[in-house]
PDB file of C-alpha atoms in Angstrom:
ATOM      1  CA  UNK S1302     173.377 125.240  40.126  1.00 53.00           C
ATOM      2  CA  UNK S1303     175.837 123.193  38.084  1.00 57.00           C
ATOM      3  CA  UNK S1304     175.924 123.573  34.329  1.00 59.00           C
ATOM      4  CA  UNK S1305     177.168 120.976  32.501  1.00 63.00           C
ATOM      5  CA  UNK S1306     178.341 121.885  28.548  1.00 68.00           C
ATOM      6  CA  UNK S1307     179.344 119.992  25.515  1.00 75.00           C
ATOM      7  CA  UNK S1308     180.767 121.874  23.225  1.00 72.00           C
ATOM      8  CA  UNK S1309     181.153 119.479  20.614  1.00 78.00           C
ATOM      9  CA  UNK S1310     177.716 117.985  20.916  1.00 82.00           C
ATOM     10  CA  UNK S1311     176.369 121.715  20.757  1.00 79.00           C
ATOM     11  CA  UNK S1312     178.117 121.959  17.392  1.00 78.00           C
ATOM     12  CA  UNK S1313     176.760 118.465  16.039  1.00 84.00           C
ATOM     13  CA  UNK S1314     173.238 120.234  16.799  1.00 82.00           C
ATOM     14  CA  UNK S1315     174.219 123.386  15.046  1.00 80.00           C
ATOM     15  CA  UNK S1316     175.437 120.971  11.938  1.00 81.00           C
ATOM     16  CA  UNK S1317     172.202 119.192  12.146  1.00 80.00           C
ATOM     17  CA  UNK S1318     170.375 122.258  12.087  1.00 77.00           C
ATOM     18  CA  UNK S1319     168.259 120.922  15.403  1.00 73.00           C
ATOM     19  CA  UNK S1320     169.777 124.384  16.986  1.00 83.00           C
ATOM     20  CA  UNK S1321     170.737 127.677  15.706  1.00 85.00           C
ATOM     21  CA  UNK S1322     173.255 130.532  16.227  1.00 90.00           C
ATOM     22  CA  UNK S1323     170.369 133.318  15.961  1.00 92.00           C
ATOM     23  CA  UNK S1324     173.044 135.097  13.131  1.00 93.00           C
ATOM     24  CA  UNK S1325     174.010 133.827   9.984  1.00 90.00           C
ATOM     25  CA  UNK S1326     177.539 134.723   7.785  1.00 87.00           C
ATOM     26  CA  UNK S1327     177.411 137.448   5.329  1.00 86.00           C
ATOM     27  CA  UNK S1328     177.071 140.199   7.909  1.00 92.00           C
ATOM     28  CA  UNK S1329     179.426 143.556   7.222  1.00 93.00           C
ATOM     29  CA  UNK S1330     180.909 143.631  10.977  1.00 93.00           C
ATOM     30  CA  UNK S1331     184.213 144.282  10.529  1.00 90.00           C
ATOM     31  CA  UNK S1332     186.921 141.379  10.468  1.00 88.00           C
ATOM     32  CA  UNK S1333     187.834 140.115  14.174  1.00 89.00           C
ATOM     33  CA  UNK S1334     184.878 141.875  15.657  1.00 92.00           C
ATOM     34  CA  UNK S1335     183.695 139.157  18.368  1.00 94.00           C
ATOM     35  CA  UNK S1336     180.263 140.483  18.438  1.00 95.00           C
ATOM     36  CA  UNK S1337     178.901 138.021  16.587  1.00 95.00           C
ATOM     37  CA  UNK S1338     180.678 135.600  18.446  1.00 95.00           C
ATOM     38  CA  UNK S1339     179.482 136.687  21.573  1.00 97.00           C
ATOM     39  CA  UNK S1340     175.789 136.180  19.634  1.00 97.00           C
ATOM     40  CA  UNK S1341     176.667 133.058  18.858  1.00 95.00           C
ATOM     41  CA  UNK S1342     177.431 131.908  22.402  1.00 95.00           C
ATOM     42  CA  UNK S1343     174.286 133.292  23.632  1.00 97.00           C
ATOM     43  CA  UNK S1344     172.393 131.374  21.324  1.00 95.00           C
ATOM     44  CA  UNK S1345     175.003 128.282  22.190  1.00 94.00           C
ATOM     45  CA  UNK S1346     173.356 128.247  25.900  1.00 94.00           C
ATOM     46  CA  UNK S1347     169.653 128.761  24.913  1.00 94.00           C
ATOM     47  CA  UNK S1348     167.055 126.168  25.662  1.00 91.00           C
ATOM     48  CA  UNK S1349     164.257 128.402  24.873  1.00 94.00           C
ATOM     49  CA  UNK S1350     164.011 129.886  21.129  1.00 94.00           C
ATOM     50  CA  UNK S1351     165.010 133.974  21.328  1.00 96.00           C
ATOM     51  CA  UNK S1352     163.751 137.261  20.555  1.00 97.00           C
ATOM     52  CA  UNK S1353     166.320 139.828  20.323  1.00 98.00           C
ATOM     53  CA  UNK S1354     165.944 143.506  20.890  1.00 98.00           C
ATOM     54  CA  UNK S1355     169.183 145.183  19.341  1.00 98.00           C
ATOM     55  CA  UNK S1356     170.225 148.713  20.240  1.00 96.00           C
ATOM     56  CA  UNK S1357     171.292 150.813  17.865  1.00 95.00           C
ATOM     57  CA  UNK S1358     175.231 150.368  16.677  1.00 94.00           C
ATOM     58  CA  UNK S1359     177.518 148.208  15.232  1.00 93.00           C
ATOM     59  CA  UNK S1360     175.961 145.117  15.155  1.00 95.00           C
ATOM     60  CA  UNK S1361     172.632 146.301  14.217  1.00 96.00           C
ATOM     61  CA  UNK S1362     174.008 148.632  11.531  1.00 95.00           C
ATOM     62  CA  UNK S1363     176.336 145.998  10.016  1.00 95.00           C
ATOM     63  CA  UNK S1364     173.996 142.861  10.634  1.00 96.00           C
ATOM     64  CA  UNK S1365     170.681 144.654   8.247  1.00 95.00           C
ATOM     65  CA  UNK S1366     171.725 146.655   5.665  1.00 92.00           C
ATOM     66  CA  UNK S1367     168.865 147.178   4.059  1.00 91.00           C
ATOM     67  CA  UNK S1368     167.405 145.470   2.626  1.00 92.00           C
ATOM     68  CA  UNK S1369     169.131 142.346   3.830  1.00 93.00           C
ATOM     69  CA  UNK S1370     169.498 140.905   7.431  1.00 95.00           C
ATOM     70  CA  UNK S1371     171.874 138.307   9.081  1.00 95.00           C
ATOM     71  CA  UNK S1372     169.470 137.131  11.487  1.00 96.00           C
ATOM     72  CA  UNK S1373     167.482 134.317  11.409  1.00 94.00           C
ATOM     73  CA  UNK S1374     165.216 134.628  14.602  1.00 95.00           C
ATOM     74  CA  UNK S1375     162.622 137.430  15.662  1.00 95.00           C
ATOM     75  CA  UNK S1376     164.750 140.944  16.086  1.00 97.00           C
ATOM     76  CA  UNK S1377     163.491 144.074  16.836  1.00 97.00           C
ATOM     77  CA  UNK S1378     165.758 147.450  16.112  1.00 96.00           C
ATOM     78  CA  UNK S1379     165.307 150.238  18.346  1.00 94.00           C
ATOM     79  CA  UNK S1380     167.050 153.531  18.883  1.00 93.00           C
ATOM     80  CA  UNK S1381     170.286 154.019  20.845  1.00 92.00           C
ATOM     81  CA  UNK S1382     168.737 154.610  24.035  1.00 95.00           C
ATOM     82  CA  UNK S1383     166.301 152.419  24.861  1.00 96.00           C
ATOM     83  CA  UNK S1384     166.959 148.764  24.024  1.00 98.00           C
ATOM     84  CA  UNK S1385     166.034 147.636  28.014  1.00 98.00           C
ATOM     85  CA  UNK S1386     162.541 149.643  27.719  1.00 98.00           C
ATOM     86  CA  UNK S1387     161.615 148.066  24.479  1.00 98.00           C
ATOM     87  CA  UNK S1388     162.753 144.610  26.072  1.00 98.00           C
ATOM     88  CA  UNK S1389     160.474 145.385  29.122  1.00 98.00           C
ATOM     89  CA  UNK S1390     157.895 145.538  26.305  1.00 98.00           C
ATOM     90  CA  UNK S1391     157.990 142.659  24.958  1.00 97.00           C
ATOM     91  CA  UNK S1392     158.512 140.455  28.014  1.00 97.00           C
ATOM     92  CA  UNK S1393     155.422 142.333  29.542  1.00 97.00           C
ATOM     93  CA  UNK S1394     153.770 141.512  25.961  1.00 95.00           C
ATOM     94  CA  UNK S1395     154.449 137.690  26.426  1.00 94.00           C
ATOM     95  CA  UNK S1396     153.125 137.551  30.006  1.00 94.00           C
ATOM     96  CA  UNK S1397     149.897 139.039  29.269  1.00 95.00           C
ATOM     97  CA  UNK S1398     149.486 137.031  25.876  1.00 94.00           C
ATOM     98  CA  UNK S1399     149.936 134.184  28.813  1.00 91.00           C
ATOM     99  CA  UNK S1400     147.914 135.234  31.263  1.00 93.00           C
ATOM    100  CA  UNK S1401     144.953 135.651  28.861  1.00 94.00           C
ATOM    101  CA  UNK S1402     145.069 132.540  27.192  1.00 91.00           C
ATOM    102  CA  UNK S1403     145.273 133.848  24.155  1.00 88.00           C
ATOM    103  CA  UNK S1404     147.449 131.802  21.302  1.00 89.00           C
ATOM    104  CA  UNK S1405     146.897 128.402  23.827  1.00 87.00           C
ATOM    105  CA  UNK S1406     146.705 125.516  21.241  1.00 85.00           C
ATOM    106  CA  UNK S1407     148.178 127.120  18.502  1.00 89.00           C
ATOM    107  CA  UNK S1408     150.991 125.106  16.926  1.00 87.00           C
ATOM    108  CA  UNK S1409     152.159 128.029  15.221  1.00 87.00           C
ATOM    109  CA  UNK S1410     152.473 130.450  17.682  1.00 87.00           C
ATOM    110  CA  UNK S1411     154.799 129.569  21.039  1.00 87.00           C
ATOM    111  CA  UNK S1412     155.226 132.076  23.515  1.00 91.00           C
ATOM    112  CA  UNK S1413     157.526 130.116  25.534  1.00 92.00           C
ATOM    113  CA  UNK S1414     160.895 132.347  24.690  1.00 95.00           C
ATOM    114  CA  UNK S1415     163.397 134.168  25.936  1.00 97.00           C
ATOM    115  CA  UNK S1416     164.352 138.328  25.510  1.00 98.00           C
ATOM    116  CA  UNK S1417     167.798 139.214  24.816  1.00 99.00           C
ATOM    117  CA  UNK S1418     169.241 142.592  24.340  1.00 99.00           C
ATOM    118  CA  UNK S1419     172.596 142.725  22.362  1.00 98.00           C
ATOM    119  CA  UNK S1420     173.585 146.746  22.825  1.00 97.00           C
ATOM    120  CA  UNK S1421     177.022 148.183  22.611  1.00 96.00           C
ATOM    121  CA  UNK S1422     178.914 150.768  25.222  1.00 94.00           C
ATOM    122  CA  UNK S1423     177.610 153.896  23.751  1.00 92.00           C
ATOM    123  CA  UNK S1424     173.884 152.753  23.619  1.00 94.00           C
ATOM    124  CA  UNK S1425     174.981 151.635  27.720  1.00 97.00           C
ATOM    125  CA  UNK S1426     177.408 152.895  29.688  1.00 97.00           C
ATOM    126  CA  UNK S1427     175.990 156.485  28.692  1.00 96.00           C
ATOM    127  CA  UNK S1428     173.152 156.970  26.351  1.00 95.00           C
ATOM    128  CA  UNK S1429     171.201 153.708  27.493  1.00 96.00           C
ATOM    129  CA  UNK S1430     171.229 153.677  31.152  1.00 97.00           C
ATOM    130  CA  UNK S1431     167.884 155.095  32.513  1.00 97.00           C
ATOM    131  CA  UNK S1432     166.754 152.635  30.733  1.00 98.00           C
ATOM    132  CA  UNK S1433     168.709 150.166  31.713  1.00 98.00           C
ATOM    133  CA  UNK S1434     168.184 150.986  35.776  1.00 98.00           C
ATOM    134  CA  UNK S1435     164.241 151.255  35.202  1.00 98.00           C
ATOM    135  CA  UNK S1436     163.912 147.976  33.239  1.00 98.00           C
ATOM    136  CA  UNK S1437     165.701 146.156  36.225  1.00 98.00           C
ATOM    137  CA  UNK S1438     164.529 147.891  39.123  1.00 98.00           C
ATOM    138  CA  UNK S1439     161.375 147.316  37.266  1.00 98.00           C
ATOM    139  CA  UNK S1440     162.689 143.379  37.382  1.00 98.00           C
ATOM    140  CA  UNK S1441     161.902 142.293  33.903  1.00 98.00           C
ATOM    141  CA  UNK S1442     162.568 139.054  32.976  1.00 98.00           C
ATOM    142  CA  UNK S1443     164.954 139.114  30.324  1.00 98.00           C
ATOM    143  CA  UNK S1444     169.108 139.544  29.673  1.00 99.00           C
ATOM    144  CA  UNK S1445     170.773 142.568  28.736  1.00 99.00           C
ATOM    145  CA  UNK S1446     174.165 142.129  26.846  1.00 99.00           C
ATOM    146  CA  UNK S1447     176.576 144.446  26.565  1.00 98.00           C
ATOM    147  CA  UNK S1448     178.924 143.852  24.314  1.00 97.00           C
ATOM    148  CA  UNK S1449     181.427 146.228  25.241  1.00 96.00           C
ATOM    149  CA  UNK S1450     184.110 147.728  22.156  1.00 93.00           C
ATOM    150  CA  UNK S1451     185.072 150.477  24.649  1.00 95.00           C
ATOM    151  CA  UNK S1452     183.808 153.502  22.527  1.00 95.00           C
ATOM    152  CA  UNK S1453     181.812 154.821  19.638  1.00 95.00           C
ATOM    153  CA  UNK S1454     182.870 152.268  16.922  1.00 92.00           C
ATOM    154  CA  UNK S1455     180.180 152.486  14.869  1.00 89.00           C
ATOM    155  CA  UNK S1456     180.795 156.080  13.722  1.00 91.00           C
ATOM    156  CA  UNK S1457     184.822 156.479  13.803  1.00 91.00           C
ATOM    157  CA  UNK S1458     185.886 155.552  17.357  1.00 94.00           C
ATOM    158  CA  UNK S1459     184.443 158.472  19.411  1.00 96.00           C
ATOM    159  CA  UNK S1460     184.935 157.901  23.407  1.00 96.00           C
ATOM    160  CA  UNK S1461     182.342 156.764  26.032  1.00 96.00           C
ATOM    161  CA  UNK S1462     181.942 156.076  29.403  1.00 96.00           C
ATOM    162  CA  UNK S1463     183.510 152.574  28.767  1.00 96.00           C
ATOM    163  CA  UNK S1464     186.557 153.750  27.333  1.00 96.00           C
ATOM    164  CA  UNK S1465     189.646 153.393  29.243  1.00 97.00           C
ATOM    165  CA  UNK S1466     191.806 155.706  31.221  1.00 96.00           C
ATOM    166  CA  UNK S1467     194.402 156.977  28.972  1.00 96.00           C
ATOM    167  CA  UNK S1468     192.970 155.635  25.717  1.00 96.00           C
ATOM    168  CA  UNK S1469     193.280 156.993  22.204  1.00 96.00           C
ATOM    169  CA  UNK S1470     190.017 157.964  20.666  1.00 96.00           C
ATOM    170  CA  UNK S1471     188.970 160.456  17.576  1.00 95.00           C
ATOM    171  CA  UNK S1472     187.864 163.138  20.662  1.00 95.00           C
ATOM    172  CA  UNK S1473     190.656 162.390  23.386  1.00 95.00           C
ATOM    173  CA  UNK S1474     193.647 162.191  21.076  1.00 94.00           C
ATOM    174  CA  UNK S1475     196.891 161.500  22.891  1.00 95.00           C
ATOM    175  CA  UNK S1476     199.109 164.668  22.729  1.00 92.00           C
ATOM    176  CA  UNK S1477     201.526 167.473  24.438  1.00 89.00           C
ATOM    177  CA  UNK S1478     197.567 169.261  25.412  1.00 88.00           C
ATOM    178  CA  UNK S1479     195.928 165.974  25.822  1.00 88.00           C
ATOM    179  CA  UNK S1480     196.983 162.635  27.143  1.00 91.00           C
ATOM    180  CA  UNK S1481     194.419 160.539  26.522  1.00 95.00           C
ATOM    181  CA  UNK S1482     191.087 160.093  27.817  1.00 96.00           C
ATOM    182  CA  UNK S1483     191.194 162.359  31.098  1.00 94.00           C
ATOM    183  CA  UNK S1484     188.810 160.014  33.461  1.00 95.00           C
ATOM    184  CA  UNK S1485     188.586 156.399  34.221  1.00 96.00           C
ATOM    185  CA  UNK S1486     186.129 154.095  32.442  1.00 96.00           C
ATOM    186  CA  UNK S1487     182.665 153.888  34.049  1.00 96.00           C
ATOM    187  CA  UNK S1488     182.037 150.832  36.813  1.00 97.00           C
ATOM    188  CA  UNK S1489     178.980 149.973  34.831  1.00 98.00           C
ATOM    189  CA  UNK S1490     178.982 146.356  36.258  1.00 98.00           C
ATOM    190  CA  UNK S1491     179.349 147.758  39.976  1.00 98.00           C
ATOM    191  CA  UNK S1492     176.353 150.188  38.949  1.00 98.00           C
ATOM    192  CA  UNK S1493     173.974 147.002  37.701  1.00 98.00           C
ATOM    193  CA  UNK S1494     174.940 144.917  40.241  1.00 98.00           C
ATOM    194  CA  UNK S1495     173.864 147.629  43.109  1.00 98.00           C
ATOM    195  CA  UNK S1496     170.348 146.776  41.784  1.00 98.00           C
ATOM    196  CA  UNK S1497     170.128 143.725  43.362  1.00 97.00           C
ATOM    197  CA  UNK S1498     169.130 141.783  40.329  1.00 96.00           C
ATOM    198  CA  UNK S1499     169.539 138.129  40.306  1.00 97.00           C
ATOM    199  CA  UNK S1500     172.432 137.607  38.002  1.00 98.00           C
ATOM    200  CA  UNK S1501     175.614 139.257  37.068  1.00 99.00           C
ATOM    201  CA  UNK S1502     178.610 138.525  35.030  1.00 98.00           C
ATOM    202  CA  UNK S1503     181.453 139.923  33.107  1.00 98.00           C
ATOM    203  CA  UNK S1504     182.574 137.537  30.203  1.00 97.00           C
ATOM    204  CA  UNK S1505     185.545 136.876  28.071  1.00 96.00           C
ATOM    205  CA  UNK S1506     184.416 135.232  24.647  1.00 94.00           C
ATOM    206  CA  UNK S1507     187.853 133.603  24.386  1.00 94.00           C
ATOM    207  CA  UNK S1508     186.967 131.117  27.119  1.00 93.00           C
ATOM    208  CA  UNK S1509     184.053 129.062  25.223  1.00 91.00           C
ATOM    209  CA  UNK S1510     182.716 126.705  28.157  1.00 90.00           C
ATOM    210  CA  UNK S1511     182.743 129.750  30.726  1.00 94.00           C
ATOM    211  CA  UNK S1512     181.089 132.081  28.529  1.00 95.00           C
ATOM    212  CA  UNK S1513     178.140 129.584  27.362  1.00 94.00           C
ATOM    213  CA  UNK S1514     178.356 128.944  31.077  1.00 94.00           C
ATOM    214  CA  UNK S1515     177.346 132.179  32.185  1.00 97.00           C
ATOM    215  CA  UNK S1516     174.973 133.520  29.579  1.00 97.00           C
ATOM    216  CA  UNK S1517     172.750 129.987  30.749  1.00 95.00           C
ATOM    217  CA  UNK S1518     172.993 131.117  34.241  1.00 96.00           C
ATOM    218  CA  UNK S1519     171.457 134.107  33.107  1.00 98.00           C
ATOM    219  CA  UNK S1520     168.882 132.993  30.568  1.00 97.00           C
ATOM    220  CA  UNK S1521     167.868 130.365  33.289  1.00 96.00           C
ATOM    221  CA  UNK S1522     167.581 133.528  36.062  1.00 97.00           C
ATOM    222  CA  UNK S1523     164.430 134.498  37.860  1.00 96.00           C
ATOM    223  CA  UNK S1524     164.833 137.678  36.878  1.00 97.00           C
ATOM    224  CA  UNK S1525     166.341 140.403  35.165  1.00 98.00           C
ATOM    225  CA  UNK S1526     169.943 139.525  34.108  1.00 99.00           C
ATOM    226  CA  UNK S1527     173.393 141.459  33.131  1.00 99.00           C
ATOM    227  CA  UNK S1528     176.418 140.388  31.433  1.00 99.00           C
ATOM    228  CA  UNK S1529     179.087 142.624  29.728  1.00 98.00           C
ATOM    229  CA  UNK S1530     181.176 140.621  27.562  1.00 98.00           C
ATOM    230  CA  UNK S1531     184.553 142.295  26.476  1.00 95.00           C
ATOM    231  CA  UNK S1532     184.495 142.926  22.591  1.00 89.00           C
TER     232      UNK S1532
END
């Protein structure tokens, strides 16, 4: 399927307030962090309003410090681990509302929306993944991204199983006993994709029109979809 984007007539509808970026300024993420970029992009390619399901971690600390938030759409906080069960929850929730009629009329109430999981590489690549697998195998509708910072940000730059070969973190330090982190970083993509789920995709949040691109493609999947987008 061919996707067609305007970038600057998806602005003019931001301006006009006819669509919004899910995430509003005066957040605490730290300056240059593209997560809420990568937020904003998602929200970019909806046609469907949202209901986000954030892990644990950086953006969720730094987006609701109580008692304020920076989102403007229905968000649900969960613990580290279990962001794609908690999404299987609430897309289950919607079908059955659905199925049993219940809410049909209602102008206030429209359960025609989309579940979107914003979870970092700790609450993924390590203590997330069971979850992750079942929800999929499982093949829940909704779209898991993983916006990966390639370690433990969040609290002082700890490795995980997306970190780099080599790197520098707070527990691989580079030294004479220690050269970096010992192992190579975890083919989480390769992993998701063996699942046979419909959709796919790694994503650069530099490159606008492909990213908007992709995270359609997998709003607009029959299925469970994957994306980690390089933070």
């Amino acid at each position: 399927m061919k996707f067609t984007l305007n970038i600057r007539e998806l602005a003019k509808q931001v301006s006009s307030g006819a669509r919004t970026l899910g995430i509003t300024p005066g957040h605490r993420m730290c300056a240059g962090c593209v997560a809420p970029v990568i937020v904003k992009q998602v929200f970019l390619a909806a046609r469907k309003p949202i209901v986000v399901v954030n892990a644990t971690g950086c953006l969720e600390v730094a987006t609701t410090i109580f008692p304020y938030t920076a989102w403007s759409v229905p968000w649900a906080h969960n613990a580290f681990e279990n962001s794609a069960a908690v999404a299987s929850g609430v897309e289950t929730a919607r079908r059955k509302l659905e199925r049993d009629g219940r809410f049909r009329g209602d102008p206030d109430v429209d359960l025609d929306y989309d579940v979107v999981v914003f979870a970092g590489d700790g609450g993924t690549y390590d203590i997330g993944i069971q979850a992750l697998s079942g929800a999929i195998e499982r093949g829940h509708k909704f779209v898991y991204v993983l916006y990966d910072n390639e370690a433990y940000m969040n609290t002082g730059i700890q490795r995980s199983g997306g970190t780099p070969f080599g790197a520098w973190t707070t527990t691989t330090p580079v030294g004479k006993k220690i050269p970096g982190k010992p192992v190579h970083k975890k083919p989480l993509v390769d992993i998701v994709a063996a699942h046979r789920l419909p959709y796919v995709a790694t994503v650069s949040p530099y490159y606008w029109t492909d990213a908007i691109a992709k995270f359609r493609r997998a709003l607009e999947a029959d299925g469970p979809a994957f994306i980690r987008a390089f933070s």
